[in-house]
Amino acid sequence: MNIIVMSNRLGKTVSLDTRQVVCLGLIAALVVASIGFAIASSLKQAPALWHLIPNANNARQTEIDALAIRVGELQAKLLRLDGLASQVGNKTGIDIKPFLSSQPVPRGGLQHGGTALSTETLANEIDAASHNLNARLDQLSLAESVLLRPKAWQLPSKAPLNVGLQSSSFGKRIDPFNGSQVFHEGIDFVGDSGTPIMAAASGKVSFAAFHPQYGNMVDLDHGNGITSRYAHASKLVVKTGDQVDAGQTIALLGSTGRSTGPHLHFEIRYKGIAQNPLRFIGPATNEMNIAATKSDD
């Protein structure tokens, strides 16, 4: 049996015998079978793929639940911070109300038997917790500054002399004895011998004796790492261990030790480091003519 196939594209006929027709039929059958097998395999695997969708959702929900637990822990810490802030506020006299939210702090995370938090709800919870935490931190920072800040009466803000002229400032200067450049760790006030030297703030006398370079010298400890020094006095009127008040006479001006004439060498130190006294003391009298600023209370 011959089959004649007409081809318009080639412009000729193609004659196929029985064997060729059978071969083509087998090839077509194999192609159809392969396609069918592929479709069947895909359909067979579909249920296995479908179960991955719930698994992905479960994994996402697990992450959300874990975040919700963290939010609950954060909220619990906020509650403890509230209690601590209230205690600190009571001790420092700070009104904590402006720093606390008017709304109660949300409690906990998920509840057994409840509805899982959505991502939107969880985001709102995190924002609220962050806002409340920042408020508590602001309040505690303010309280900390009050607790750690020296009391106003402890700051050495009173001028050590009622009258006098500043002769040397804080910083680099030429040494009057050898002409070399040195760092002057205080300020000098010129005055008459015997002029009362007063404590710049209340404190305890930590040193009151003769020093080879500073002459008769008094050191006062004002607490919080702040000390003041009064040097070259002609006479000391306090002794080590005495408690003195701000403005109390502690020595008389003189020219003892390494000095070229009657004056007061005045220092203020914080944790052992010399500070510019003009940052602490205010203007005393017109005669002193010191442009100074008071420290922040």
XYZ file of C-alpha atoms in Angstrom:
297
model
C 0.000 0.000 0.000
C 1.325 3.388 -1.024
C 0.205 6.717 0.410
C 0.760 9.816 -1.680
C 1.216 13.085 0.210
C 0.839 16.317 -1.762
C 3.219 19.125 -0.727
C 2.342 22.633 -1.928
C 5.518 24.064 -0.355
C 7.815 21.682 -2.162
C 5.680 21.606 -5.280
C 5.790 17.802 -5.497
C 4.221 14.627 -4.158
C 5.745 12.303 -1.610
C 4.971 8.614 -1.812
C 5.093 6.573 1.418
C 4.980 2.829 1.570
C 3.379 0.824 4.378
C 6.574 0.423 6.402
C 7.208 4.194 6.436
C 3.649 4.898 7.494
C 3.962 2.460 10.389
C 7.214 4.075 11.520
C 5.698 7.523 11.449
C 2.722 6.258 13.400
C 4.960 4.774 16.054
C 6.918 8.015 16.354
C 3.723 10.038 16.718
C 2.433 7.609 19.313
C 5.654 7.912 21.305
C 5.466 11.703 21.212
C 1.855 11.692 22.376
C 2.667 9.149 25.084
C 5.597 11.245 26.322
C 3.469 14.348 26.540
C 0.760 12.434 28.318
C 3.238 10.971 30.787
C 4.644 14.418 31.546
C 1.162 15.788 32.177
C 0.263 12.821 34.340
C 3.475 13.202 36.363
C 2.760 16.874 36.922
C -0.736 16.113 38.099
C 0.577 13.388 40.358
C 3.132 15.759 41.933
C 0.639 18.598 42.390
C -0.700 17.375 45.756
C 2.877 17.148 47.054
C 3.435 20.778 46.044
C 0.139 21.927 47.462
C 1.141 20.946 50.980
C 4.155 23.301 50.732
C 1.843 26.313 50.691
C 0.480 25.667 54.191
C 4.022 24.931 55.356
C 5.196 28.322 54.083
C 2.308 29.993 55.834
C 3.079 28.077 59.013
C 6.725 29.161 58.881
C 5.658 32.771 58.412
C 3.208 32.518 61.298
C 5.923 30.958 63.472
C 8.138 33.971 62.812
C 5.277 36.316 63.665
C 4.589 34.399 66.873
C 8.265 34.613 67.837
C 8.225 38.372 67.259
C 5.053 38.648 69.288
C 6.753 36.883 72.178
C 9.634 39.361 71.935
C 7.144 42.222 72.004
C 5.604 40.718 75.110
C 9.019 40.533 76.774
C 9.693 44.146 75.797
C 6.390 45.231 77.272
C 7.179 43.392 80.504
C 10.482 45.261 80.718
C 8.598 48.507 80.166
C 6.411 47.724 83.139
C 9.488 47.167 85.298
C 10.979 50.406 83.968
C 7.787 52.202 84.945
C 8.168 50.979 88.500
C 11.825 51.986 88.618
C 11.062 55.382 87.068
C 8.407 56.026 89.688
C 10.835 55.213 92.496
C 13.548 57.426 91.019
C 11.017 60.207 90.429
C 9.929 60.073 94.053
C 13.518 60.272 95.290
C 14.594 63.055 92.938
C 11.382 65.076 93.017
C 10.992 64.800 89.246
C 7.459 64.722 87.881
C 7.454 61.657 85.651
C 3.970 62.208 84.204
C 5.162 64.176 81.129
C 7.421 61.265 80.206
C 4.876 58.480 80.548
C 2.197 57.590 78.024
C -1.369 58.333 79.049
C -2.320 54.917 77.717
C -1.567 51.772 79.730
C 1.346 49.740 78.473
C 0.092 46.718 76.471
C 0.765 43.458 78.278
C 2.169 40.184 77.010
C 2.173 38.608 73.572
C -0.125 35.850 72.366
C -2.722 34.262 74.603
C -3.571 30.566 74.437
C -6.782 30.108 72.570
C -6.680 33.655 71.207
C -6.244 34.965 67.692
C -2.713 35.194 66.315
C -1.389 38.681 65.763
C -1.346 39.967 62.210
C 1.734 41.649 60.813
C -0.040 45.018 60.947
C -1.040 44.541 64.584
C 2.452 43.377 65.471
C 3.977 46.435 63.787
C 1.680 48.699 65.801
C 2.644 46.900 69.009
C 6.346 47.348 68.249
C 5.879 51.059 67.477
C 3.976 51.577 70.732
C 6.569 49.684 72.754
C 9.418 51.655 71.166
C 7.677 54.961 71.891
C 7.070 54.026 75.509
C 10.614 52.751 75.956
C 12.069 56.005 74.617
C 9.864 57.969 77.013
C 11.070 55.920 79.965
C 14.700 56.303 78.912
C 14.285 60.086 78.646
C 12.828 60.198 82.131
C 15.547 58.017 83.629
C 18.279 60.018 81.866
C 16.932 63.205 83.409
C 16.781 61.572 86.826
C 20.329 60.283 86.396
C 21.608 63.778 85.607
C 19.965 65.070 88.782
C 21.405 62.280 90.911
C 24.930 62.532 89.516
C 25.084 66.322 89.221
C 26.708 68.053 92.194
C 24.375 70.168 94.277
C 24.538 73.882 93.523
C 26.037 74.673 96.912
C 28.827 72.149 96.265
C 30.000 73.765 93.049
C 32.978 76.082 93.611
C 31.182 79.083 92.130
C 32.074 81.724 94.726
C 35.074 83.971 94.118
C 37.832 83.266 96.677
C 38.552 86.990 97.214
C 36.176 89.887 97.749
C 38.662 92.311 96.242
C 41.661 91.807 94.021
C 42.893 91.831 90.449
C 43.451 88.831 88.219
C 47.105 88.793 87.253
C 47.516 85.458 85.447
C 44.947 83.443 83.558
C 44.469 79.730 83.013
C 46.577 78.156 80.266
C 49.973 78.708 78.715
C 52.110 81.539 80.043
C 55.738 82.582 80.493
C 57.209 81.360 83.773
C 58.219 84.464 85.811
C 61.309 82.698 87.190
C 62.977 81.117 84.157
C 61.184 82.689 81.158
C 60.089 79.329 79.689
C 56.597 78.628 78.443
C 54.591 76.564 80.930
C 50.973 75.625 81.492
C 49.382 77.546 84.347
C 46.823 75.231 85.993
C 44.861 77.972 87.736
C 44.373 81.726 87.912
C 46.220 84.260 90.093
C 44.686 87.156 92.018
C 46.843 90.035 93.253
C 45.881 91.602 96.589
C 47.175 92.951 99.860
C 48.821 90.601 102.324
C 46.385 89.447 104.966
C 43.316 89.682 102.699
C 40.906 86.866 103.657
C 40.832 83.895 101.278
C 37.408 82.265 101.204
C 36.214 78.794 100.273
C 34.654 78.781 96.810
C 32.139 76.174 98.012
C 31.436 74.086 101.059
C 33.616 71.038 101.456
C 36.148 69.181 103.527
C 39.766 70.291 104.005
C 41.882 67.526 102.466
C 45.217 69.377 102.821
C 46.306 72.354 104.916
C 50.071 72.690 105.222
C 53.212 74.098 103.640
C 54.106 73.004 100.115
C 57.609 73.653 98.661
C 56.213 75.322 95.542
C 52.743 76.453 96.578
C 53.764 77.669 100.022
C 50.993 77.625 102.619
C 48.232 75.817 100.775
C 44.691 74.601 101.370
C 42.941 71.939 99.292
C 39.186 71.481 99.605
C 37.226 68.413 98.522
C 33.732 69.378 97.359
C 32.627 65.859 96.450
C 31.787 64.364 93.059
C 35.463 64.532 92.088
C 35.645 68.335 92.380
C 38.440 69.970 94.393
C 39.774 73.513 94.780
C 43.233 74.789 95.764
C 44.338 78.017 97.462
C 48.088 78.612 97.460
C 50.820 81.054 98.637
C 48.845 82.078 101.753
C 50.592 83.950 104.550
C 48.558 82.054 107.147
C 46.217 79.074 107.266
C 43.162 79.278 109.507
C 41.834 75.748 108.913
C 43.350 72.317 109.355
C 43.079 69.014 107.515
C 39.756 67.325 108.179
C 37.795 70.502 108.873
C 34.410 70.963 107.247
C 33.998 74.458 105.808
C 31.125 76.432 104.321
C 31.064 78.427 101.112
C 32.487 81.893 101.754
C 34.212 80.867 104.988
C 37.716 82.266 105.510
C 40.261 79.464 105.203
C 43.533 81.410 104.864
C 45.085 84.870 104.489
C 46.666 86.090 101.281
C 50.460 86.113 101.170
C 53.589 85.293 99.153
C 54.930 81.985 100.457
C 56.519 79.278 98.339
C 57.465 79.938 94.713
C 56.010 83.432 94.464
C 57.112 86.868 93.274
C 54.709 88.817 95.504
C 51.437 88.707 97.476
C 48.830 86.867 95.442
C 46.451 83.908 95.512
C 46.939 80.978 93.181
C 43.481 79.418 92.754
C 42.777 76.068 91.100
C 39.731 73.920 90.436
C 40.147 70.272 89.474
C 37.719 67.622 88.352
C 38.905 64.073 88.947
C 42.440 65.382 89.248
C 42.404 67.324 85.981
C 42.845 71.092 86.153
C 39.838 73.087 84.930
C 39.556 76.744 84.016
C 38.209 78.347 87.244
C 36.387 80.967 85.201
C 34.011 78.217 84.103
C 32.869 77.955 87.713
C 33.183 81.252 89.540
C 31.026 84.264 88.735
C 32.015 87.914 88.797
C 32.814 88.846 92.385
C 33.341 92.604 92.431
C 33.993 95.349 89.933
C 37.559 95.536 91.205
C 38.247 91.917 90.202
C 36.943 92.577 86.676
C 36.656 88.898 85.776
C 34.429 87.942 82.887
C 33.181 84.607 84.145
C 30.139 82.482 83.861
C 28.399 80.365 86.405
C 28.212 76.640 85.853
C 24.873 75.130 84.947
C 22.862 74.058 87.950
